Short mmCIF file of C-alpha atoms in Angstrom, two decimals:
data_model
loop_
_atom_site.label_atom_id
_atom_site.label_comp_id
_atom_site.label_asym_id
_atom_site.label_seq_id
_atom_site.Cartn_x
_atom_site.Cartn_y
_atom_site.Cartn_z
CA MET T 278 -64.59 -42.34 -0.19
CA ALA T 279 -67.44 -40.11 -1.22
CA ILE T 280 -66.82 -36.80 0.52
CA THR T 281 -70.42 -35.64 0.09
CA SER T 282 -71.74 -38.69 1.87
CA ALA T 283 -69.51 -38.14 4.92
CA ASN T 284 -70.78 -36.41 7.99
CA GLN T 285 -70.70 -32.69 7.24
CA LEU T 286 -69.09 -31.74 10.55
CA GLU T 287 -66.39 -34.33 9.97
CA LEU T 288 -65.49 -32.38 6.83
CA LEU T 289 -64.64 -29.33 8.89
CA GLN T 290 -62.89 -31.39 11.55
CA THR T 291 -60.71 -32.99 8.88
CA ALA T 292 -59.86 -29.55 7.46
CA GLU T 293 -58.88 -28.26 10.90
CA ALA T 294 -56.77 -31.34 11.64
CA VAL T 295 -54.87 -31.04 8.35
CA ALA T 296 -54.39 -27.28 8.90
CA ARG T 297 -52.99 -27.87 12.40
CA GLU T 298 -50.63 -30.57 11.19
CA LYS T 299 -49.30 -28.46 8.31
CA MET T 300 -49.50 -25.18 10.25
CA ILE T 301 -51.61 -23.42 7.62
CA ASP T 302 -54.90 -21.52 7.63
CA PRO T 303 -57.90 -23.93 7.91
CA SER T 304 -59.79 -21.83 5.34
CA LEU T 305 -57.17 -22.79 2.75
CA VAL T 306 -57.92 -26.46 3.31
CA VAL T 307 -61.67 -25.80 3.02
CA GLU T 308 -61.07 -23.88 -0.24
CA ALA T 309 -59.11 -26.87 -1.54
CA MET T 310 -62.04 -29.13 -0.66
CA GLU T 311 -64.44 -26.77 -2.44
CA GLU T 312 -62.30 -26.86 -5.57
CA SER T 313 -62.02 -30.65 -5.47
CA LEU T 314 -65.80 -31.02 -5.10
CA ALA T 315 -66.36 -28.57 -7.96
CA ARG T 316 -64.02 -30.58 -10.17
CA ALA T 317 -65.87 -33.78 -9.32
CA ALA T 318 -69.20 -32.10 -10.09
CA LYS T 319 -67.92 -30.92 -13.47
CA SER T 320 -67.01 -34.49 -14.37
CA ARG T 321 -70.63 -35.42 -13.56
CA TYR T 322 -72.49 -32.46 -15.10
CA GLY T 323 -70.04 -31.62 -17.89
CA ALA T 324 -66.68 -29.85 -18.09
CA GLU T 325 -68.22 -26.93 -20.01
CA MET T 326 -70.34 -25.90 -17.05
CA ASP T 327 -69.16 -23.38 -14.45
CA ILE T 328 -69.93 -25.39 -11.29
CA ARG T 329 -68.93 -23.90 -7.95
CA VAL T 330 -69.10 -25.34 -4.45
CA SER T 331 -69.38 -23.48 -1.18
CA ILE T 332 -68.86 -25.18 2.20
CA ASP T 333 -70.46 -23.50 5.20
CA ARG T 334 -67.65 -22.75 7.68
CA LYS T 335 -69.95 -23.50 10.68
CA THR T 336 -72.10 -26.46 9.64
CA GLY T 337 -69.89 -28.04 6.95
CA LYS T 338 -72.81 -28.18 4.50
CA ALA T 339 -71.68 -28.16 0.84
CA THR T 340 -73.79 -26.15 -1.62
CA PHE T 341 -73.40 -26.83 -5.36
CA THR T 342 -74.27 -23.99 -7.76
CA ARG T 343 -74.17 -23.48 -11.51
CA VAL T 344 -73.09 -20.03 -12.69
CA ARG T 345 -73.95 -18.48 -16.05
CA THR T 346 -72.73 -15.06 -17.23
CA VAL T 347 -74.67 -12.71 -19.54
CA VAL T 348 -72.62 -11.74 -22.65
CA GLU T 349 -73.13 -9.98 -25.99
CA ASP T 350 -74.68 -12.08 -28.76
CA GLU T 351 -71.50 -12.14 -30.85
CA GLU T 352 -69.35 -13.09 -27.82
CA LEU T 353 -71.38 -16.18 -26.91
CA GLU T 354 -69.02 -19.19 -27.10
CA ASN T 355 -69.82 -21.51 -24.21
CA TYR T 356 -73.56 -22.24 -24.09
CA GLN T 357 -73.23 -24.04 -20.76
CA ALA T 358 -71.58 -21.16 -18.86
CA GLU T 359 -72.80 -18.13 -20.86
CA MET T 360 -76.07 -16.77 -22.27
CA THR T 361 -77.27 -13.78 -24.23
CA VAL T 362 -79.41 -10.95 -22.82
CA GLU T 363 -82.45 -12.41 -24.62
CA GLN T 364 -81.92 -15.87 -23.14
CA ALA T 365 -81.43 -14.39 -19.68
CA LYS T 366 -84.86 -12.74 -19.68
CA GLN T 367 -86.53 -16.04 -18.76
CA TYR T 368 -84.46 -16.10 -15.54
CA MET T 369 -84.00 -12.40 -14.76
CA GLU T 370 -86.27 -9.34 -15.03
CA THR T 371 -83.84 -6.79 -16.53
CA PRO T 372 -80.67 -8.60 -17.51
CA SER T 373 -77.62 -6.73 -18.84
CA VAL T 374 -74.17 -7.76 -20.09
CA GLY T 375 -71.97 -8.83 -17.19
CA ASP T 376 -74.81 -10.02 -14.93
CA VAL T 377 -74.45 -13.43 -13.36
CA PHE T 378 -77.27 -15.98 -12.88
CA VAL T 379 -76.69 -18.52 -10.10
CA GLU T 380 -78.83 -21.59 -9.55
CA GLU T 381 -78.39 -24.42 -7.10
CA VAL T 382 -77.86 -27.93 -8.48
CA PRO T 383 -78.12 -31.29 -6.71
CA PRO T 384 -74.92 -32.47 -5.00
CA VAL T 385 -73.07 -35.36 -6.60
CA GLU T 386 -71.94 -38.63 -5.13
CA MET T 387 -68.31 -39.30 -6.06
CA GLY T 388 -67.13 -42.62 -7.31
CA ARG T 389 -63.71 -44.09 -6.68
CA ILE T 390 -61.94 -42.22 -9.52
CA ALA T 391 -63.60 -38.89 -8.73
CA ALA T 392 -62.75 -39.26 -5.04
CA GLN T 393 -59.13 -40.03 -5.89
CA SER T 394 -58.99 -36.96 -8.14
CA ALA T 395 -60.50 -34.81 -5.37
CA LYS T 396 -57.95 -36.15 -2.91
CA GLN T 397 -55.11 -35.18 -5.28
CA VAL T 398 -56.51 -31.64 -5.61
CA ILE T 399 -56.71 -31.25 -1.84
CA LEU T 400 -53.17 -32.58 -1.34
CA GLN T 401 -51.82 -30.27 -4.05
CA LYS T 402 -53.55 -27.21 -2.58
CA VAL T 403 -52.39 -28.07 0.93
CA ARG T 404 -48.84 -28.57 -0.35
CA GLU T 405 -48.91 -25.18 -2.10
CA ALA T 406 -50.26 -23.47 1.01
CA GLU T 407 -47.61 -25.16 3.14
CA ARG T 408 -44.85 -23.99 0.77
CA ASP T 409 -46.22 -20.43 0.78
CA ARG T 410 -46.27 -20.48 4.57
CA GLN T 411 -42.68 -21.77 4.71
CA TYR T 412 -41.50 -19.08 2.29
CA GLU T 413 -43.21 -16.28 4.25
CA ASP T 414 -41.81 -17.62 7.54
CA PHE T 415 -38.21 -17.88 6.33
CA LYS T 416 -37.78 -15.22 3.61
CA ASP T 417 -36.67 -12.65 6.21
CA ARG T 418 -34.35 -15.10 7.96
CA ALA T 419 -31.91 -15.45 5.06
CA GLY T 420 -28.45 -14.48 6.29
CA THR T 421 -28.89 -15.94 9.77
CA ILE T 422 -27.80 -19.15 11.49
CA ILE T 423 -30.35 -21.85 12.26
CA ASN T 424 -30.32 -25.19 14.08
CA GLY T 425 -32.07 -28.25 12.72
CA ALA T 426 -32.20 -32.02 12.82
CA VAL T 427 -31.05 -34.25 9.97
CA LYS T 428 -34.03 -35.97 8.38
CA ARG T 429 -32.37 -37.96 5.61
CA GLU T 430 -29.63 -37.83 3.00
CA GLU T 431 -30.31 -37.83 -0.76
CA PHE T 432 -27.40 -38.20 -3.21
CA GLY T 433 -25.01 -36.44 -0.84
CA ASN T 434 -27.50 -33.63 -0.06
CA VAL T 435 -28.72 -33.46 3.54
CA ILE T 436 -32.40 -32.74 4.19
CA VAL T 437 -32.73 -30.80 7.45
CA ASP T 438 -35.91 -30.50 9.54
CA LEU T 439 -36.16 -26.94 10.86
CA GLY T 440 -39.38 -27.58 12.76
CA GLY T 441 -42.31 -26.88 10.48
CA ALA T 442 -40.14 -26.63 7.38
CA GLU T 443 -37.54 -28.58 5.44
CA ALA T 444 -34.24 -27.18 4.14
CA VAL T 445 -31.48 -28.68 2.04
CA LEU T 446 -27.76 -28.63 2.79
CA ARG T 447 -26.25 -29.42 -0.59
CA ARG T 448 -23.13 -31.53 -1.04
CA ASN T 449 -20.91 -28.57 -2.01
CA ASP T 450 -22.15 -26.58 1.00
CA LYS T 451 -20.89 -29.18 3.49
CA ILE T 452 -17.45 -28.86 5.08
CA GLY T 453 -15.02 -31.41 3.68
CA ARG T 454 -16.36 -34.92 4.01
CA GLU T 455 -18.96 -34.25 6.67
CA SER T 456 -21.46 -37.07 7.04
CA TYR T 457 -24.68 -37.05 9.00
CA ARG T 458 -27.07 -39.64 10.34
CA PRO T 459 -30.80 -39.17 10.89
CA ASN T 460 -31.64 -37.06 13.96
CA ASP T 461 -28.12 -35.57 14.15
CA ARG T 462 -28.22 -31.91 15.14
CA VAL T 463 -26.78 -29.53 12.55
CA ARG T 464 -26.11 -25.80 12.65
CA ALA T 465 -25.96 -23.96 9.31
CA TYR T 466 -26.28 -20.58 7.62
CA ILE T 467 -29.48 -19.80 5.68
CA LYS T 468 -27.84 -18.95 2.38
CA GLU T 469 -30.96 -18.38 0.30
CA VAL T 470 -34.75 -18.58 0.51
CA ARG T 471 -36.50 -18.54 -2.83
CA ARG T 472 -40.01 -19.36 -3.99
CA GLU T 473 -40.00 -22.62 -5.94
CA VAL T 474 -42.88 -24.49 -7.52
CA ARG T 475 -41.30 -27.86 -6.73
CA GLY T 476 -38.40 -28.98 -4.60
CA HIS T 477 -36.81 -27.24 -1.65
CA GLN T 478 -37.06 -23.50 -1.00
CA ILE T 479 -34.61 -23.05 1.90
CA PHE T 480 -30.93 -23.57 1.09
CA LEU T 481 -28.35 -23.93 3.85
CA SER T 482 -24.57 -23.65 3.83
CA ARG T 483 -21.71 -24.43 6.17
CA THR T 484 -19.00 -23.31 3.71
CA ALA T 485 -20.19 -19.72 3.15
CA PRO T 486 -17.84 -17.03 4.53
CA GLU T 487 -20.90 -15.41 6.13
CA PHE T 488 -21.38 -18.55 8.27
CA MET T 489 -18.06 -17.90 9.99
CA ALA T 490 -18.88 -14.20 10.43
CA GLU T 491 -22.21 -15.08 12.06
CA LEU T 492 -20.55 -17.64 14.35
CA PHE T 493 -18.13 -14.98 15.59
CA LYS T 494 -21.09 -12.66 16.10
CA MET T 495 -22.65 -15.28 18.38
CA GLU T 496 -19.42 -15.89 20.32
CA VAL T 497 -18.10 -12.31 20.58
CA PRO T 498 -20.47 -9.86 22.35
CA GLU T 499 -18.49 -6.88 21.01
CA ILE T 500 -19.34 -7.89 17.42
CA TYR T 501 -23.01 -8.34 18.34
CA ASP T 502 -23.03 -4.87 19.94
CA GLY T 503 -21.35 -3.27 16.90
CA ILE T 504 -18.16 -2.26 18.75
CA ILE T 505 -16.17 -4.63 16.55
CA GLU T 506 -17.04 -5.24 12.90
CA VAL T 507 -16.16 -8.18 10.67
CA LYS T 508 -14.95 -6.47 7.46
CA ALA T 509 -14.01 -9.49 5.33
CA VAL T 510 -13.82 -13.29 5.48
CA ALA T 511 -11.97 -15.73 3.23
CA ARG T 512 -12.29 -19.48 3.69
CA ASP T 513 -10.89 -22.75 2.48
CA PRO T 514 -13.71 -24.71 4.20
CA GLY T 515 -12.54 -27.29 6.70
CA SER T 516 -8.86 -26.34 6.29
CA ARG T 517 -8.04 -22.68 6.91
CA ALA T 518 -9.64 -19.24 7.00
CA LYS T 519 -8.78 -15.58 7.45
CA ILE T 520 -11.11 -13.05 9.03
CA ALA T 521 -10.48 -9.28 9.09
CA VAL T 522 -11.88 -7.29 12.01
CA ILE T 523 -11.82 -3.65 13.12
CA SER T 524 -12.65 -2.03 16.47
CA TYR T 525 -14.51 1.27 16.76
CA ASP T 526 -13.41 1.60 20.38
CA GLY T 527 -9.73 2.46 20.80
CA SER T 528 -9.59 0.68 24.16
CA ILE T 529 -10.65 -2.68 22.71
CA ASP T 530 -8.25 -4.86 20.73
CA PRO T 531 -10.36 -6.50 17.95
CA VAL T 532 -8.05 -9.49 17.55
CA GLY T 533 -7.83 -10.15 21.27
CA ALA T 534 -11.59 -9.84 21.71
CA CYS T 535 -12.19 -12.42 18.96
CA VAL T 536 -9.59 -14.81 20.37
CA GLY T 537 -11.03 -14.60 23.89
CA MET T 538 -9.60 -15.69 27.21
CA ARG T 539 -7.13 -18.51 26.47
CA GLY T 540 -8.60 -18.74 22.97
CA SER T 541 -12.05 -19.77 24.22
CA ARG T 542 -14.04 -17.70 21.71
CA VAL T 543 -12.12 -18.62 18.58
CA GLN T 544 -11.91 -22.24 19.71
CA ALA T 545 -15.71 -22.46 19.89
CA VAL T 546 -15.86 -21.37 16.22
CA VAL T 547 -13.03 -23.76 15.25
CA ASN T 548 -14.88 -26.69 16.84
CA GLU T 549 -18.07 -25.86 14.94
CA LEU T 550 -16.10 -25.72 11.67
CA GLN T 551 -14.49 -29.14 12.07
CA GLY T 552 -11.09 -27.84 13.18
CA GLU T 553 -10.71 -25.15 10.51
CA LYS T 554 -7.64 -23.04 11.41
CA ILE T 555 -8.54 -19.34 11.66
CA ASP T 556 -6.20 -16.36 11.24
CA ILE T 557 -7.72 -13.21 12.80
CA ILE T 558 -6.39 -10.16 10.95
CA PRO T 559 -6.66 -6.47 12.01
CA TRP T 560 -8.36 -4.61 9.14
CA ASN T 561 -6.76 -1.43 7.81
CA GLU T 562 -8.03 1.14 5.29
CA ASP T 563 -4.56 1.31 3.74
CA GLN T 564 -4.54 -1.63 1.32
CA PRO T 565 -0.77 -2.36 1.41
CA THR T 566 -0.82 -2.38 5.23
CA PHE T 567 -3.91 -4.60 5.23
CA LEU T 568 -2.22 -6.98 2.79
CA VAL T 569 0.89 -7.23 4.97
CA ASN T 570 -1.43 -8.21 7.84
CA ALA T 571 -3.35 -10.66 5.63
CA LEU T 572 -0.18 -12.52 4.60
CA GLN T 573 0.68 -13.36 8.21
CA PRO T 574 2.57 -15.29 9.44
CA ALA T 575 4.93 -14.42 6.55
CA GLU T 576 7.06 -11.26 6.80
CA VAL T 577 6.88 -8.81 3.88
CA SER T 578 9.77 -6.61 2.72
CA LYS T 579 7.96 -4.36 0.25
CA VAL T 580 4.52 -3.84 -1.30
CA VAL T 581 3.87 -2.18 -4.69
CA LEU T 582 0.21 -1.38 -5.39
CA ASP T 583 -1.23 -0.84 -8.89
CA GLU T 584 -4.70 0.55 -8.10
CA GLU T 585 -5.82 0.89 -11.74
CA ALA T 586 -5.13 -2.76 -12.55
CA GLY T 587 -6.25 -3.95 -9.11
CA LYS T 588 -2.96 -5.79 -8.70
CA ILE T 589 -0.38 -5.78 -5.96
CA GLU T 590 3.21 -6.99 -5.91
CA VAL T 591 4.63 -8.34 -2.68
CA VAL T 592 8.35 -8.78 -2.12
CA VAL T 593 9.44 -11.19 0.60
CA PRO T 594 12.84 -12.51 1.76
CA GLU T 595 13.89 -15.81 0.15
CA GLU T 596 13.35 -17.79 3.38
CA GLN T 597 9.80 -16.40 3.75
CA LEU T 598 8.59 -17.30 0.23
CA SER T 599 7.15 -20.75 1.00
CA LEU T 600 5.48 -19.40 4.16
CA ALA T 601 3.89 -16.50 2.23
CA ILE T 602 2.58 -18.78 -0.52
CA GLY T 603 1.44 -21.49 1.87
CA ARG T 604 0.68 -25.13 1.22
CA ARG T 605 -0.67 -25.42 -2.35
CA GLY T 606 -0.87 -21.63 -2.49
CA GLN T 607 -3.45 -21.53 0.28
CA ASN T 608 -2.05 -18.55 2.24
CA VAL T 609 -1.72 -16.20 -0.73
CA ARG T 610 -5.06 -17.35 -2.16
CA LEU T 611 -6.90 -16.54 1.06
CA ALA T 612 -5.09 -13.20 1.36
CA SER T 613 -6.14 -12.40 -2.22
CA GLN T 614 -9.79 -13.22 -1.43
CA LEU T 615 -9.63 -11.19 1.78
CA THR T 616 -8.20 -8.06 0.12
CA ASN T 617 -9.95 -8.54 -3.26
CA LEU T 618 -6.63 -7.97 -5.06
CA ASP T 619 -4.52 -10.04 -7.46
CA ILE T 620 -1.28 -10.72 -5.58
CA ASP T 621 2.07 -11.46 -7.19
CA ILE T 622 4.66 -12.75 -4.71
CA MET T 623 8.37 -12.63 -5.51
CA THR T 624 11.62 -12.83 -3.63
CA GLU T 625 13.95 -9.87 -3.21
CA ALA T 626 16.36 -11.44 -5.71
CA GLU T 627 13.59 -11.96 -8.29
CA GLU T 628 12.40 -8.38 -7.86
CA SER T 629 15.93 -7.05 -8.27
CA ALA T 630 16.43 -9.10 -11.44
CA ARG T 631 13.09 -7.96 -12.86
CA ARG T 632 13.82 -4.30 -12.17
CA GLN T 633 17.25 -4.66 -13.79
CA LYS T 634 15.62 -6.23 -16.85
CA GLU T 635 13.06 -3.40 -17.05
CA PHE T 636 15.85 -0.82 -16.70
CA GLU T 637 17.82 -2.39 -19.54
CA ALA T 638 14.73 -2.66 -21.79
CA ARG T 639 13.83 1.02 -21.30
CA THR T 640 17.41 2.07 -21.81
CA GLN T 641 17.52 0.17 -25.10
CA LEU T 642 14.18 1.74 -26.15
CA PHE T 643 15.53 5.27 -25.68
CA MET T 644 18.81 4.39 -27.38
CA ASP T 645 17.08 2.96 -30.47
CA SER T 646 14.24 5.45 -30.85
CA LEU T 647 15.98 8.69 -29.82
CA ASP T 648 19.48 7.83 -31.13
CA LEU T 649 21.09 8.32 -27.71
CA ASP T 650 24.19 6.80 -26.19
CA GLU T 651 23.78 4.31 -23.33
CA PHE T 652 24.79 6.74 -20.59
CA PHE T 653 22.25 9.40 -21.60
CA ALA T 654 19.49 6.79 -22.04
CA GLN T 655 20.22 5.46 -18.54
CA LEU T 656 19.94 9.01 -17.18
CA LEU T 657 16.40 9.28 -18.59
CA VAL T 658 15.37 5.92 -17.09
CA SER T 659 16.92 6.83 -13.72
CA GLU T 660 14.82 10.03 -13.66
CA GLY T 661 11.65 7.91 -13.96
CA PHE T 662 10.87 8.16 -17.69
CA THR T 663 9.30 4.87 -18.80
CA ASN T 664 8.12 5.52 -22.37
CA LEU T 665 8.48 7.86 -25.33
CA GLU T 666 5.13 9.60 -24.73
CA GLU T 667 6.43 10.90 -21.41
CA VAL T 668 9.55 12.32 -23.06
CA ALA T 669 7.63 13.82 -26.00
CA TYR T 670 4.84 15.58 -24.11
CA VAL T 671 6.17 16.25 -20.59
CA GLU T 672 6.72 19.82 -19.44
CA ILE T 673 10.21 20.85 -20.61
CA GLU T 674 11.17 21.83 -17.03
CA GLU T 675 11.09 18.15 -16.05
CA LEU T 676 13.81 17.41 -18.61
CA LEU T 677 15.94 20.34 -17.48
CA VAL T 678 16.42 18.81 -14.00
CA ILE T 679 18.55 16.03 -15.57
CA ASP T 680 22.27 16.66 -15.20
CA GLY T 681 23.81 17.97 -18.42
CA VAL T 682 20.49 18.77 -20.14
CA ASP T 683 20.00 22.38 -21.21
CA GLU T 684 16.97 23.88 -22.98
CA GLY T 685 18.29 23.15 -26.46
CA THR T 686 19.00 19.50 -25.59
CA ALA T 687 15.55 19.13 -24.02
CA GLN T 688 13.83 20.52 -27.11
CA GLU T 689 15.88 18.23 -29.35
CA LEU T 690 14.86 15.21 -27.21
CA GLN T 691 11.20 16.10 -27.46
CA THR T 692 11.44 16.71 -31.23
CA ARG T 693 13.06 13.30 -31.80
CA ALA T 694 10.46 11.58 -29.58
CA ARG T 695 7.52 13.22 -31.34
CA GLU T 696 8.88 12.47 -34.82
CA TYR T 697 9.41 8.84 -33.84
CA LEU T 698 5.89 8.52 -32.42
CA GLU T 699 4.35 10.18 -35.49
CA ALA T 700 6.23 7.80 -37.79
CA LYS T 701 5.05 4.80 -35.75
CA ALA T 702 1.45 6.07 -35.83
CA LYS T 703 1.60 6.60 -39.60
CA ALA T 704 2.99 3.10 -40.15
CA ALA T 705 0.32 1.60 -37.87
CA LEU T 706 -2.43 3.48 -39.73
CA GLU T 707 -1.20 2.23 -43.11
CA SER T 708 -1.03 -1.32 -41.74
CA ALA T 709 -4.56 -1.03 -40.30
CA ARG T 710 -5.97 0.18 -43.66
CA ALA T 711 -4.16 -2.65 -45.44
CA LEU T 712 -5.83 -5.10 -43.03
CA GLY T 713 -9.26 -3.66 -43.94
CA ALA T 714 -9.89 -1.19 -41.11
CA GLU T 715 -12.67 1.25 -42.07
CA ASP T 716 -12.86 5.01 -41.44
CA SER T 717 -15.66 4.54 -38.87
CA LEU T 718 -13.15 2.73 -36.62
CA ILE T 719 -10.08 4.82 -37.52
CA GLU T 720 -11.87 8.10 -36.74
CA PHE T 721 -13.45 6.82 -33.50
CA GLU T 722 -12.25 9.03 -30.64
CA GLY T 723 -10.28 7.18 -28.01
CA LEU T 724 -8.46 4.75 -30.30
CA THR T 725 -4.87 5.36 -31.40
CA PRO T 726 -3.61 4.09 -34.80
CA GLN T 727 -1.72 1.32 -32.98
CA MET T 728 -4.96 0.27 -31.24
CA VAL T 729 -6.84 0.27 -34.56
CA GLU T 730 -4.08 -1.90 -36.07
CA ALA T 731 -4.35 -4.40 -33.17
CA LEU T 732 -8.14 -4.50 -33.55
CA ALA T 733 -7.91 -5.03 -37.32
CA LYS T 734 -5.51 -7.95 -36.74
CA ASP T 735 -8.20 -9.41 -34.46
CA ASP T 736 -10.78 -9.01 -37.27
CA VAL T 737 -12.46 -5.95 -35.71
CA LYS T 738 -12.56 -3.63 -38.73
CA ASN T 739 -15.42 -1.17 -38.28
CA LEU T 740 -17.48 0.53 -35.57
CA GLU T 741 -20.18 -2.16 -35.70
CA ASP T 742 -17.58 -4.88 -35.01
CA PHE T 743 -16.15 -2.81 -32.16
CA ALA T 744 -19.58 -2.21 -30.59
CA THR T 745 -20.20 -5.98 -30.35
CA CYS T 746 -16.99 -6.53 -28.33
CA ALA T 747 -17.19 -7.37 -24.63
CA ASP T 748 -15.16 -5.20 -22.26
CA TRP T 749 -12.99 -8.16 -21.15
CA GLU T 750 -12.19 -8.98 -24.80
CA LEU T 751 -10.61 -5.53 -25.07
CA ALA T 752 -9.07 -5.04 -21.61
CA GLY T 753 -8.47 -8.67 -20.63
CA GLY T 754 -9.68 -10.48 -17.55
CA TRP T 755 -9.66 -13.68 -15.54
CA THR T 756 -11.72 -16.85 -15.88
CA THR T 757 -12.03 -19.56 -13.23
CA VAL T 758 -11.82 -23.06 -14.71
CA ASP T 759 -11.85 -26.10 -12.42
CA GLY T 760 -10.99 -23.87 -9.47
CA GLN T 761 -7.99 -22.28 -11.19
CA ARG T 762 -7.81 -18.70 -12.47
CA ILE T 763 -6.87 -18.45 -16.15
CA LYS T 764 -5.79 -15.18 -17.78
CA ASP T 765 -7.77 -13.93 -20.81
CA ASP T 766 -5.60 -11.57 -22.88
CA GLY T 767 -7.35 -8.43 -24.15
CA VAL T 768 -6.75 -6.95 -27.62
CA LEU T 769 -6.10 -3.49 -26.17
CA GLU T 770 -4.49 -4.70 -22.94
CA PRO T 771 -0.91 -3.97 -24.16
CA PHE T 772 -1.93 -0.31 -24.48
CA GLY T 773 -2.94 -0.07 -20.81
CA VAL T 774 -6.71 0.09 -21.45
CA THR T 775 -8.58 -0.72 -18.21
CA LEU T 776 -11.87 -2.56 -17.92
CA GLU T 777 -13.75 0.66 -17.11
CA GLU T 778 -12.21 2.45 -20.10
CA ALA T 779 -13.15 -0.46 -22.36
CA GLN T 780 -16.74 -0.33 -21.07
CA ASP T 781 -16.93 3.41 -21.80
CA LEU T 782 -15.50 3.00 -25.33
CA VAL T 783 -17.90 0.17 -26.24
CA MET T 784 -20.92 1.99 -24.81
CA THR T 785 -19.98 5.19 -26.70
CA ALA T 786 -19.81 3.18 -29.94
CA ARG T 787 -23.23 1.64 -29.28
CA ILE T 788 -24.75 5.07 -28.61
CA MET T 789 -23.21 6.45 -31.85
CA LEU T 790 -24.73 3.54 -33.79
CA GLY T 791 -28.14 4.11 -32.17
CA TRP T 792 -28.15 0.73 -30.45
CA VAL T 793 -28.48 2.32 -27.01
CA ASP T 794 -30.65 5.27 -25.97
CA PRO T 795 -28.53 7.66 -23.82
CA ALA T 796 -31.61 8.72 -21.85
CA GLU T 797 -32.49 5.11 -20.97
CA LEU T 798 -28.86 4.44 -20.07
CA GLU T 799 -28.77 7.46 -17.77
CA GLN T 800 -32.02 6.38 -16.12
CA ALA T 801 -30.67 2.85 -15.58
CA GLU T 802 -27.49 4.26 -14.01
CA GLU T 803 -29.57 6.47 -11.69
CA GLU T 804 -31.66 3.44 -10.61
CA VAL T 805 -28.49 1.45 -9.87
CA THR T 806 -27.11 4.39 -7.87
CA GLU T 807 -30.34 4.62 -5.87
CA GLU T 808 -30.34 0.86 -5.18
CA GLU T 809 -26.72 1.03 -4.00
CA ALA T 810 -27.55 3.99 -1.77
CA GLU T 811 -30.51 2.11 -0.25
CA ALA T 812 -28.35 -0.98 0.27
#
């Protein structure tokens, strides 16, 4: 097992054979051999020495050398690998700091332990080179479909041979209960390629929405040519999916092109996805129209879009409700993923009842706060007034269009509304101070007294407390737990504060406290804008 005692040409032949097998540069294998021989020599001559080995790339001859570096007197630490200028004079004519003295030393014969250690070094280096080669070969192929053969299965994860590289198809990236046997052919989407020290570097997926989009690209020439574009995909892997497409050629129907003659094109994709049912939806820039398409096959009566909250209400006839929701909520869930909107579905009767309830609540609000009779309060609600702020601060002309309201009545309405709001604000401010709210929070621009009161009740009592809040803690948000979306209520959510507004308020507080440098923040925003533009 002594490498130095082997025929020198065999050394090079071995390196070339290993390089061919692993598809790496032969010089990398030779370098690994040089390092392993150097390590073995150090164990013979001493670990403190700087022993280096050079293998001639033509003859295979290994040359062992000892290297010593000239250093300053006070920097001399390792006597075996360093020497002072004075000591170097016996080896060199005019030595100076930084010079290197190299002398050849006799080669070493490796025993069993040293040979085993050298073998491990070579294997490690070859493995690293192989991984580097795999990463370089596949890093630009992320986002494409690849075919491979199943090598083995480990704890539900499938190891796939891609020909010169191994990839892993993890359990949660398989469709349903797919099972594979060795040598089975598998087609998958390269989800990610990342450099790892140990383990697999290429990660495959058959559940990714992009996998379906790429399959359609392979089956539909118009998508490949850019005439038709896949705008969005939502999947419940192995069960059902929705794909939104648009055509840039008015003479080509995007849905028909994706379906193909007698469904041949879509059927090819369905077969690859283990019978997954696919709804092909025409994409539309108008979100309500797109949503109506996305909820097919259900019929929609009315759509109400709240762009600020990113929510949408869909009203359907009673007999269409179960069809719109789908089995276990599948249809509405996929439509929500496809449109990136929160969808509330209700029947026409439910919507009518809700609107009646809202009408009565607003009527009662105006009756109580403005001391109006029911008929007059209903007139205000019918004209579209929803809260006291609108009545108090709207242009007086908008009140004059109401039947029976003259200028004097309009001014009286606004006076009552403003006095009521001021009284409420004063009471909220007193309550906030009683709860311990400090002036730094009370005087912070953008917060009303009612907001300060709500924050104080939540134990946010000064600007420092406010600056540590997360935007979702203020504006509310959604959390996914065990596959279900759970609502997180925000402290300022009842006041209509959006997530973007909450972010701005918190960031302003942090800048005022000196926690964030505005210049650095502006630079970071510019970098993000540039990255988005490049993307």
